[in-house]
XYZ file of C-alpha atoms in Angstrom:
351
model
C 0.000 0.000 0.000
C 1.283 3.483 -0.838
C 0.089 7.037 -1.476
C 1.124 8.618 -4.760
C 1.039 12.415 -4.898
C 0.183 12.814 -8.568
C 0.593 16.577 -8.733
C 4.088 16.439 -7.198
C 5.256 13.231 -8.913
C 6.257 11.584 -5.627
C 5.229 8.795 -3.271
C 4.188 10.455 -0.014
C 3.827 7.317 2.114
C 4.122 3.532 1.898
C 3.761 0.648 4.314
C 6.381 -2.083 4.658
C 4.913 -4.179 1.825
C 4.815 -1.084 -0.371
C 8.493 -0.422 0.288
C 9.314 -3.989 -0.702
C 7.266 -3.695 -3.884
C 9.155 -0.539 -4.841
C 12.521 -2.078 -3.832
C 13.169 0.685 -1.329
C 15.060 0.333 1.991
C 13.009 3.018 3.767
C 10.342 5.681 3.222
C 12.783 8.586 3.027
C 14.527 6.999 0.048
C 11.253 6.172 -1.709
C 9.855 9.676 -1.120
C 12.966 11.189 -2.676
C 12.351 9.514 -6.051
C 11.137 11.909 -8.740
C 8.711 10.015 -10.996
C 8.570 12.954 -13.382
C 11.776 11.706 -15.020
C 10.307 8.443 -16.352
C 6.641 9.357 -16.754
C 5.147 10.079 -20.167
C 2.626 12.877 -20.513
C -0.029 10.314 -21.443
C 0.447 8.473 -18.144
C 0.447 11.719 -16.159
C -2.815 12.874 -17.732
C -4.322 9.442 -17.126
C -3.497 9.714 -13.433
C -4.948 13.233 -13.362
C -8.127 11.816 -14.887
C -8.179 9.242 -12.094
C -8.135 12.118 -9.568
C -11.280 13.529 -11.175
C -12.966 10.149 -10.807
C -11.861 9.908 -7.169
C -13.569 13.233 -6.481
C -16.787 11.541 -7.611
C -16.202 8.734 -5.126
C -14.980 6.198 -7.694
C -12.563 3.336 -7.003
C -10.573 1.763 -9.850
C -9.128 -1.729 -10.265
C -6.363 -1.861 -12.888
C -3.446 -4.002 -13.934
C -0.459 -1.660 -13.855
C 3.199 -2.219 -14.694
C 5.518 -0.610 -12.155
C 9.229 -0.242 -12.918
C 11.273 0.234 -9.720
C 14.912 0.664 -10.755
C 13.880 -0.189 -14.327
C 12.624 -3.683 -13.454
C 9.000 -4.243 -14.586
C 6.515 -5.635 -12.072
C 2.976 -6.363 -13.176
C 0.627 -5.567 -10.293
C -3.131 -5.618 -9.799
C -3.810 -2.199 -8.247
C -6.867 -0.779 -6.551
C -6.817 3.012 -6.755
C -8.905 5.426 -4.673
C -8.708 9.048 -3.619
C -7.165 10.396 -0.435
C -6.960 14.058 0.609
C -3.541 15.365 1.647
C -2.996 17.721 4.590
C -3.030 20.823 2.387
C -6.359 19.748 0.845
C -5.326 18.492 -2.592
C -6.312 15.044 -3.855
C -3.770 12.224 -4.075
C -4.027 8.547 -4.959
C -4.171 5.687 -2.461
C -2.789 2.549 -4.120
C -3.404 -0.959 -2.824
C -1.793 -3.944 -4.525
C -3.635 -7.129 -3.495
C -1.820 -9.229 -6.094
C 1.520 -9.174 -7.886
C 2.825 -11.676 -10.406
C 5.669 -13.561 -8.748
C 7.859 -13.484 -11.837
C 8.489 -10.519 -14.080
C 6.239 -10.933 -17.115
C 7.652 -11.650 -20.524
C 7.659 -8.501 -22.694
C 4.932 -9.743 -25.035
C 2.660 -10.798 -22.204
C 3.287 -7.622 -20.246
C 2.494 -5.542 -23.296
C -0.730 -7.395 -23.996
C -2.142 -7.564 -20.457
C -1.267 -4.242 -18.790
C -3.074 -0.924 -19.074
C -1.977 1.030 -22.130
C -2.371 4.796 -22.388
C -1.815 7.216 -25.252
C -2.425 10.911 -25.811
C -3.438 12.248 -29.237
C -3.407 15.874 -30.399
C -5.965 18.004 -32.304
C -5.078 16.329 -35.624
C -5.215 12.885 -33.981
C -1.409 12.713 -33.975
C 0.258 10.714 -31.195
C 1.775 13.063 -28.621
C 2.702 10.679 -25.846
C 2.282 7.037 -24.804
C 3.505 4.688 -22.110
C 6.068 1.921 -22.782
C 3.444 -0.837 -22.737
C 1.532 0.893 -25.550
C 4.735 1.255 -27.578
C 5.718 -2.386 -27.096
C 2.261 -3.668 -27.942
C 2.048 -1.761 -31.216
C 5.753 -2.021 -32.113
C 6.339 1.748 -32.032
C 4.384 2.036 -35.309
C 1.540 4.309 -34.156
C 1.911 7.960 -35.133
C -1.763 8.746 -35.804
C -5.044 7.475 -34.376
C -5.777 6.020 -37.789
C -2.708 3.773 -37.493
C -4.313 2.180 -34.454
C -7.907 1.874 -35.698
C -6.802 1.143 -39.297
C -9.799 2.940 -40.872
C -10.568 6.645 -41.368
C -14.230 5.742 -40.881
C -13.456 4.272 -37.465
C -11.694 7.475 -36.407
C -14.697 9.518 -37.491
C -17.014 7.156 -35.630
C -15.091 7.608 -32.359
C -14.828 11.390 -32.731
C -18.510 11.719 -33.634
C -19.502 9.713 -30.565
C -17.434 12.043 -28.384
C -19.443 15.010 -29.659
C -22.389 13.810 -27.565
C -20.784 11.682 -24.856
C -17.932 12.496 -22.436
C -16.507 8.989 -22.793
C -16.551 6.629 -25.783
C -15.992 2.959 -24.964
C -15.834 0.153 -27.477
C -14.318 -3.262 -27.998
C -12.436 -4.111 -31.164
C -9.699 -6.241 -32.660
C -6.346 -4.457 -33.071
C -3.122 -5.533 -34.761
C -0.389 -6.006 -32.142
C 3.137 -7.354 -31.905
C 1.690 -10.790 -31.054
C -1.103 -10.822 -33.640
C -4.684 -9.591 -33.817
C -6.254 -9.301 -30.364
C -9.432 -7.951 -28.789
C -9.069 -4.733 -26.790
C -11.336 -2.540 -24.708
C -10.773 1.104 -25.694
C -11.839 4.105 -23.642
C -11.562 7.552 -25.262
C -12.132 10.942 -23.636
C -11.193 14.567 -24.263
C -9.180 16.247 -21.522
C -10.043 19.843 -22.397
C -12.984 21.888 -23.648
C -11.121 22.745 -26.861
C -10.934 19.042 -27.755
C -7.223 19.314 -28.449
C -6.143 16.427 -26.206
C -7.676 12.984 -26.712
C -6.756 10.413 -24.072
C -6.952 6.685 -24.791
C -6.852 3.930 -22.188
C -6.691 0.415 -23.644
C -6.823 -3.036 -22.087
C -6.275 -6.403 -23.729
C -9.414 -8.570 -23.297
C -8.567 -11.239 -25.845
C -8.568 -14.266 -23.519
C -11.896 -13.181 -22.056
C -13.401 -12.847 -25.533
C -12.099 -16.236 -26.615
C -13.617 -17.945 -23.582
C -16.940 -16.180 -24.107
C -16.969 -17.210 -27.741
C -16.240 -20.864 -26.986
C -19.126 -20.970 -24.514
C -21.651 -19.794 -27.087
C -20.791 -21.789 -30.214
C -22.952 -24.053 -32.331
C -21.549 -27.601 -32.173
C -21.898 -28.259 -35.919
C -20.521 -25.066 -37.424
C -18.497 -23.429 -34.662
C -20.497 -20.233 -35.291
C -22.467 -18.366 -32.638
C -25.686 -19.990 -31.496
C -28.764 -18.097 -32.682
C -29.712 -16.635 -29.238
C -26.157 -15.447 -28.640
C -25.890 -14.081 -32.167
C -28.905 -11.823 -31.615
C -27.744 -10.824 -28.121
C -24.169 -10.010 -29.182
C -25.177 -8.344 -32.453
C -27.646 -6.064 -30.686
C -24.838 -4.800 -28.422
C -22.433 -4.249 -31.322
C -24.736 -2.572 -33.837
C -23.463 0.754 -35.184
C -25.111 3.251 -37.511
C -23.651 1.754 -40.682
C -24.080 -1.948 -39.874
C -25.606 -4.260 -42.479
C -27.607 -7.403 -41.751
C -26.550 -10.003 -44.322
C -28.350 -13.236 -45.199
C -26.954 -16.049 -47.326
C -29.899 -18.163 -48.412
C -29.385 -21.634 -49.833
C -31.398 -22.207 -52.993
C -33.380 -25.472 -53.214
C -31.989 -26.823 -49.945
C -34.141 -29.955 -49.775
C -33.311 -31.063 -53.305
C -29.616 -30.369 -52.782
C -29.497 -32.291 -49.486
C -31.232 -35.289 -51.031
C -28.705 -35.316 -53.854
C -25.660 -35.528 -51.556
C -27.063 -37.282 -48.477
C -27.245 -36.195 -44.835
C -23.651 -36.896 -43.747
C -22.167 -35.178 -46.783
C -24.504 -32.216 -46.422
C -23.410 -31.765 -42.781
C -19.764 -31.874 -43.846
C -20.509 -29.307 -46.530
C -22.223 -26.969 -44.050
C -19.193 -27.213 -41.741
C -16.823 -26.331 -44.599
C -19.058 -23.434 -45.610
C -19.075 -22.144 -42.018
C -15.270 -22.366 -41.878
C -15.019 -20.478 -45.158
C -17.379 -17.788 -43.916
C -15.458 -17.308 -40.668
C -12.238 -16.800 -42.625
C -13.883 -14.480 -45.131
C -15.683 -12.199 -42.682
C -13.867 -9.763 -40.364
C -13.389 -10.674 -36.718
C -15.906 -8.090 -35.535
C -18.796 -9.546 -37.536
C -21.093 -11.907 -35.584
C -22.360 -14.825 -37.670
C -24.782 -17.715 -37.064
C -26.214 -20.746 -38.843
C -29.995 -20.642 -39.243
C -30.463 -24.194 -40.470
C -31.509 -25.422 -43.924
C -28.227 -24.090 -45.296
C -28.876 -20.436 -44.400
C -26.303 -18.199 -42.684
C -26.762 -14.754 -41.112
C -24.162 -12.096 -40.210
C -23.943 -8.464 -39.145
C -21.236 -6.586 -41.054
C -19.871 -4.202 -38.436
C -18.312 -0.693 -38.558
C -14.685 -1.534 -39.274
C -15.540 -3.031 -42.659
C -18.512 -1.145 -44.009
C -16.368 1.011 -46.319
C -14.467 -1.978 -47.691
C -15.865 -2.980 -51.090
C -15.002 -6.610 -50.360
C -18.143 -6.656 -48.283
C -20.740 -5.434 -50.754
C -23.545 -7.837 -51.634
C -22.121 -9.002 -54.944
C -18.750 -9.958 -53.515
C -20.166 -11.391 -50.297
C -21.857 -13.974 -52.482
C -18.362 -15.234 -53.327
C -17.587 -16.155 -49.709
C -18.211 -19.777 -50.626
C -15.434 -20.046 -53.219
C -12.786 -21.452 -50.803
C -15.239 -24.050 -49.489
C -16.383 -24.977 -52.982
C -12.789 -25.489 -54.069
C -12.123 -27.684 -51.028
C -15.197 -29.871 -51.457
C -14.124 -31.588 -54.643
C -16.005 -34.480 -56.238
C -18.528 -35.910 -55.523
C -19.561 -33.081 -53.162
C -20.639 -29.757 -54.553
C -21.519 -26.410 -53.056
C -25.204 -25.458 -53.018
C -26.322 -22.350 -54.858
C -26.535 -19.245 -52.683
C -28.265 -15.889 -52.875
C -26.885 -13.013 -50.786
C -29.134 -10.217 -49.445
C -28.379 -7.205 -47.245
C -30.453 -4.683 -45.327
C -29.184 -1.502 -43.547
C -30.091 -1.728 -39.870
C -30.305 2.053 -39.540
C -33.377 2.004 -41.783
C -35.159 -0.162 -39.214
C -34.244 1.735 -36.041
C -31.612 -0.907 -35.232
C -34.360 -3.430 -34.463
C -32.426 -6.562 -35.386
C -35.373 -8.945 -35.064
C -37.626 -6.743 -37.209
C -34.948 -6.299 -39.869
C -34.361 -10.053 -39.936
C -38.076 -10.774 -40.359
C -38.267 -8.368 -43.294
C -35.113 -9.783 -44.854
C -36.256 -13.375 -44.458
C -39.644 -12.618 -46.040
C -38.098 -11.230 -49.234
């Protein structure tokens, strides 16, 4: 346990366990350390934002990487506010859990809190080491992180009406594509400083996905598809239906076991073809349903004509005597139906 005086860049107090965590022989030595020397502006502004939340009575639980004497220690920290003698707010830090071994760089980068500060033109101004390691020092603009101009506009537009914009998305990192929880907020009324806090949630997402999969196809079950899609819908999302033509006749021609194998290959093909952020489910009778989500709506690969070609890899893999059924692809903009997924699906399925 220790008290960090954010405004003065110093630790004001620590108990015995806190001294050990910071590799300090006594409080006088620890209090003499000037954290200004190693702290990025992004981290400092993040801690200042924490102070604002403490004034509202909030408590925060975060994984944080501390670096006493340059040695990284990944620690689960509970942060809360504490008022100093002169009346200004400081940060009470409690560390109920610390990894016994120093984390490997890749793991540390993917599982600790990442912070970055962007300027008025969305240029990167400052970031902490974990952010830099995770994204291989290749981020100079917000667009480099989100990979789409449309995604940048979406975030900035949301911040016009909301003080905080939170979303979950897949980002390209030094260890591959991984799910992250992103929290954006402006730090000033002139909207010249955009603060990002990011956390890797990939393992959590993988476990959630495995718990809600259809046993035949590996796609989302229908109830979970509608539940997850409803949470992820954005203004430019498209509901997409692939309808098998003459299902009964096709199934009779190949037999039940071969038709099931074909459906599994088609599902595999669809999962590879669609972006990671697009929920997809199998409706039965050869029909598949997906929501094409924000990160891909500007990509012409995902227009109706080309979506109909999602089956080409599966068709090529089937070989003789199996063959791919004929498919028709239809799309409907969810914004036109007030984002009522069930209503849009009913209309689409009736066409």
